[in-house]
Amino acid sequence: MATPMKSMETPTELYDDERTALTKEAFKRAFLDNLLYVQGKFPALASQNDYYQALAYAVRDRLLQRWISTAAAYTKQGSRTVAYFSAEFLMGPHLGNNLINLGIYEQVREAISELGLDFDTLLRQEDEPGLGNGGLGRLAACFIDSMATLEIPSLGYGIRYEFGIFHQEIVDGWQTERTDKWLRFGNPWEILRPEWAVEVKLGGHTEQYRDEQERLRIRWVPGKVVVGVPYDTPILGFRNNTANTLRLWKAEAPESFDFSTFNRGDYGGAVRQKVWSETLSKVLYPNDEQIQGKTLRLEQQYFFVSASLQDMMRIMRVQKLPLERFHEKFAVQLNDTHPAIAVAELMRLLVDDHVMPWEQAWDITCKTFAYTNHTLLPEALECWPLELFKSVLPRHLDLIYEINVRFLDEVRIRFYGDEARLARLSLIDEHGERYVRMAHLACVGSHTINGVAELHSELLKQDVLRDFYELWPHKFGNKTNGVTPRRWMALSNPRLSDLISEAIGDSWLKNLDELQKLEPFAQDAAFRQRWREIKLANKVDFAAFVKERNGINIDPASLFDVQVKRIHEYKRQHLNILHVIALYHRLRSDPNADFQPRTFIFGGKAAPAYHMAKLIIKLINSVADVVDRDPAVKDRLKVVFLQNFNVSNGQRVYPAAELSEQISTAGKEASGTGNMKFSMNGALTIGTMDGANIEIRQEVGAENFFLFGLTAEQVAQTKGRGYRPLEHMTAELQEVISLINSGFFSRGDVQMFRALTDGLLWHDPYLVFADFESYSECQLQVSQAYRDVDHWTRMSILNSARSGKFSSDRTIREYCADIWRAPSVPVRLLSQEDVKV
Ligand code: NTF
């Protein structure tokens, strides 16, 4: 592997403190010290993990200096602060990223090699914190990176799951899940802050009482109490002095051991409370785009939201700010509805605990929150059965009723006599079993509501949140997603990043629009040649990785066609694999056909209970297996299913990809962010008019994008007419389905894939057949285009050059300007002198 960003200069002169100096020598010292004093090992006994830990602690010391300086600057200025509330933060490994942001990647690599160790091996020791499912959690990670880079005071608030997203293993072609024990060897990046622990109540009932002034009040008598303990991870800005905080809550029992029970001899009972409390932050729910109406999930959401709001109130106390100014101090962004209970919780804290009048508390609440919606899929919209909700949060249910009564009063006057509208807007769904609608709570309690790509924000207004849009059009807006170029280019694609910096300087990493300056280089034959060599080198690296993981040889000269993302019917991995089978069929039918060799690479996890998604994985693996064993298609067609797709594996695959599959049914993918990572790294997209694909195509130019399929409008029309898949059956598609049903890919088992093929033939809400021909046709164009090497390279360079819009820095600037109104606060680095006690 090449090293990221060797062309970047290191701001060594800034840091003079001996312990945290950024020089190579100081670093070696620190590393060896840590091995002894932190790990308690000497080289003969040290494992690779010991070395990794020693290295991580050496980096952490350097980052703590920035953290303290940042905290000091924010406290002194009483800065307005963004609190990003998210049930998921899919951070990926910290070490490499922190080195990039500190600007010492190169020195550290050298220092480590000079000590006789292999730097890449140490990097690979880190168990990545996989505290998210996919796009939503990764977006949160990119956002906090950008906020730190843009010097925006911010706190990320979430849950410190003991077990993150499961580890996927493929056994006999099927997905199996293993517990993700990422904390097994300790986590050097976090700092426990027990002194800021808070209590969170759950369950029980409410009762009336009279306070000292004889006012009638309501008290929540909880059934149980847990303690939230914060663990802080510093989040560095890129080459500045900012280190913001990611604060994740762990759940603990108030008394870890019940001694009275213990003394009675009930040993099991004595630890039960502790065990129960800890289950709250035990495991991440592995569902993407699908809610799971489980009590524990609601408890998790409330747990982190309550702990976070209480923590923010503590910060106000420390800074001597009155609670009346909560909304001036903090802007809270709700990352989907998972933290939407915050609306009711802030009301409870203000009205019940701080005896604030309702109207004033409501005004503060609405000025505090803003809500981002991330999905249009109905099955992903959170609704809690009323009884379940009441059993966990009895007081909040009362508050929600009160919010609802006042809200519907307003609607009644605005829309005179429109009873149906009242029922549609209500925070409580009263059709049949009653539910609390979390998206409605989020809309009512927020000053701004946004979608994550232009089409998605439009569809929100027209469909899912239409009634709210008609009520408050001014609240609605769009914030197209973005990704951080630090992780997704500098760190993961060092070769390309170096070439780009050589050509246009390195300020593109802070201002991605500067990639435009690459455009003229698309006309430069020598540059194109280097661009190609880099892609090839990345493909060679990736092929070695596949060989090691899957035992399959793939040809770096073939077209690398990649679809990596969660497995879901709406994302249509089955459309892709059906096309692969069609190609296989063509090759077998006409062995001498002119054929552009391709390697189809798939990766992604299926929710453990999502049977159809798991069946799709099995089909992909079955096709991979047959194709690999068939000498007739050898070297021309390969299929690879990459196990356990996560951030680390993503960092390997995006730089090697040439074709990016973004083939969701139009109107279903809210935005997508993988699509942006591919395009930045020079892959061309084959995609539908969906999510951010539309904007990518607009930016890179229609001539540099492979478009196919129905538009969202046509999808809606087709469904409106009553979709009949058989009307779209072609001879080739018929062959494909027959081949699957014949048991060809399942060792004669004709039943194995029936649920899948029957679904496609008779039902299919995702219109796979309707788009199949257009997709196949478009894939032919891809193959033809690939043969014109120079033309393809030009398109690739232009994709990269025109991807500036998709930096999460741009997204965060828009959130800051339009929603948060949070100015940046540059940080001056404190020296030892400044912090003397
Ligand atoms: C996801 N939503 C969307 O499916 C993606 O299109 C989008 O890019 C990301 O959010 C980030 O905005 C979800 O994961 C969820 F939870 F909302 F369903």
Short mmCIF file of N, CA and C in Angstrom, two decimals, residues 201-207 218-224 295 298-299 302 341 344-345 348 352 385-402 436:
data_model
loop_
_atom_site.label_atom_id
_atom_site.label_comp_id
_atom_site.label_asym_id
_atom_site.label_seq_id
_atom_site.Cartn_x
_atom_site.Cartn_y
_atom_site.Cartn_z
N LYS A 201 -34.87 7.80 34.10
CA LYS A 201 -36.00 7.03 34.63
C LYS A 201 -36.73 6.30 33.52
N LEU A 202 -37.35 5.21 33.89
CA LEU A 202 -38.14 4.44 32.91
C LEU A 202 -39.34 3.79 33.61
N GLY A 203 -40.42 3.61 32.86
CA GLY A 203 -41.57 2.85 33.36
C GLY A 203 -42.31 3.53 34.50
N GLY A 204 -43.02 2.73 35.27
CA GLY A 204 -43.75 3.25 36.42
C GLY A 204 -45.05 3.95 36.03
N HIS A 205 -45.41 5.00 36.82
CA HIS A 205 -46.68 5.68 36.57
C HIS A 205 -46.55 7.16 36.96
N THR A 206 -47.59 7.91 36.70
CA THR A 206 -47.57 9.32 37.10
C THR A 206 -48.61 9.53 38.19
N GLU A 207 -48.41 10.57 39.01
CA GLU A 207 -49.42 10.88 40.02
C GLU A 207 -49.45 12.38 40.26
N ILE A 218 -47.68 17.34 38.47
CA ILE A 218 -47.64 15.90 38.16
C ILE A 218 -46.23 15.39 38.39
N ARG A 219 -46.19 14.20 38.97
CA ARG A 219 -44.90 13.63 39.30
C ARG A 219 -44.82 12.27 38.60
N TRP A 220 -43.65 11.98 38.08
CA TRP A 220 -43.41 10.67 37.44
C TRP A 220 -42.73 9.77 38.46
N VAL A 221 -43.40 8.69 38.81
CA VAL A 221 -42.81 7.72 39.73
C VAL A 221 -42.30 6.55 38.87
N PRO A 222 -41.01 6.52 38.64
CA PRO A 222 -40.49 5.53 37.68
C PRO A 222 -40.50 4.12 38.25
N GLY A 223 -40.55 3.16 37.34
CA GLY A 223 -40.45 1.77 37.76
C GLY A 223 -39.01 1.36 37.96
N LYS A 224 -38.13 2.00 37.22
CA LYS A 224 -36.70 1.71 37.38
C LYS A 224 -35.88 2.91 36.94
N THR A 295 -39.79 -2.99 22.92
CA THR A 295 -39.67 -2.12 24.09
C THR A 295 -38.22 -1.65 24.29
N LEU A 298 -37.19 1.34 22.17
CA LEU A 298 -37.71 2.62 22.66
C LEU A 298 -36.93 3.06 23.91
N GLU A 299 -36.65 2.10 24.76
CA GLU A 299 -35.87 2.41 25.97
C GLU A 299 -34.49 2.94 25.60
N TYR A 302 -34.89 6.56 24.33
CA TYR A 302 -35.16 7.51 25.40
C TYR A 302 -33.93 7.68 26.30
N ILE A 341 -38.12 11.44 20.50
CA ILE A 341 -38.69 11.53 21.84
C ILE A 341 -38.09 12.73 22.60
N ALA A 344 -40.54 15.55 23.54
CA ALA A 344 -41.31 15.40 24.77
C ALA A 344 -40.41 15.47 26.00
N GLU A 345 -39.20 14.96 25.88
CA GLU A 345 -38.30 14.96 27.04
C GLU A 345 -37.85 16.37 27.41
N ARG A 348 -40.62 17.85 29.26
CA ARG A 348 -40.71 17.32 30.62
C ARG A 348 -39.67 17.97 31.54
N ASP A 352 -41.78 20.00 34.09
CA ASP A 352 -41.86 19.27 35.37
C ASP A 352 -40.69 19.59 36.28
N PRO A 385 -46.74 1.29 19.46
CA PRO A 385 -48.05 0.95 20.01
C PRO A 385 -48.25 1.70 21.33
N LEU A 386 -49.42 2.28 21.47
CA LEU A 386 -49.68 3.14 22.61
C LEU A 386 -49.41 2.49 23.95
N GLU A 387 -49.84 1.24 24.07
CA GLU A 387 -49.67 0.56 25.36
C GLU A 387 -48.20 0.35 25.70
N LEU A 388 -47.45 -0.03 24.68
CA LEU A 388 -46.00 -0.21 24.88
C LEU A 388 -45.38 1.12 25.30
N PHE A 389 -45.75 2.16 24.57
CA PHE A 389 -45.19 3.49 24.84
C PHE A 389 -45.49 3.91 26.28
N LYS A 390 -46.74 3.67 26.67
CA LYS A 390 -47.16 4.07 28.02
C LYS A 390 -46.40 3.30 29.10
N SER A 391 -46.12 2.06 28.81
CA SER A 391 -45.43 1.26 29.84
C SER A 391 -43.98 1.71 30.03
N VAL A 392 -43.40 2.29 28.99
CA VAL A 392 -42.01 2.76 29.11
C VAL A 392 -41.96 4.22 29.56
N LEU A 393 -42.86 5.04 28.98
CA LEU A 393 -42.79 6.49 29.19
C LEU A 393 -44.15 7.08 29.52
N PRO A 394 -44.71 6.74 30.68
CA PRO A 394 -46.06 7.18 31.00
C PRO A 394 -46.21 8.71 31.02
N ARG A 395 -45.21 9.38 31.56
CA ARG A 395 -45.30 10.84 31.64
C ARG A 395 -45.23 11.47 30.24
N HIS A 396 -44.40 10.90 29.39
CA HIS A 396 -44.26 11.44 28.04
C HIS A 396 -45.53 11.26 27.23
N LEU A 397 -46.25 10.20 27.52
CA LEU A 397 -47.51 10.01 26.80
C LEU A 397 -48.48 11.15 27.16
N ASP A 398 -48.56 11.48 28.45
CA ASP A 398 -49.39 12.63 28.86
C ASP A 398 -48.96 13.89 28.12
N LEU A 399 -47.66 14.12 28.09
CA LEU A 399 -47.15 15.34 27.45
C LEU A 399 -47.48 15.35 25.96
N ILE A 400 -47.37 14.18 25.34
CA ILE A 400 -47.66 14.10 23.91
C ILE A 400 -49.15 14.38 23.67
N TYR A 401 -50.00 13.87 24.55
CA TYR A 401 -51.43 14.19 24.42
C TYR A 401 -51.66 15.70 24.49
N GLU A 402 -50.97 16.31 25.42
CA GLU A 402 -51.15 17.76 25.59
C GLU A 402 -50.62 18.52 24.36
N VAL A 436 -48.27 5.87 18.60
CA VAL A 436 -47.67 7.20 18.65
C VAL A 436 -46.81 7.34 17.38
#
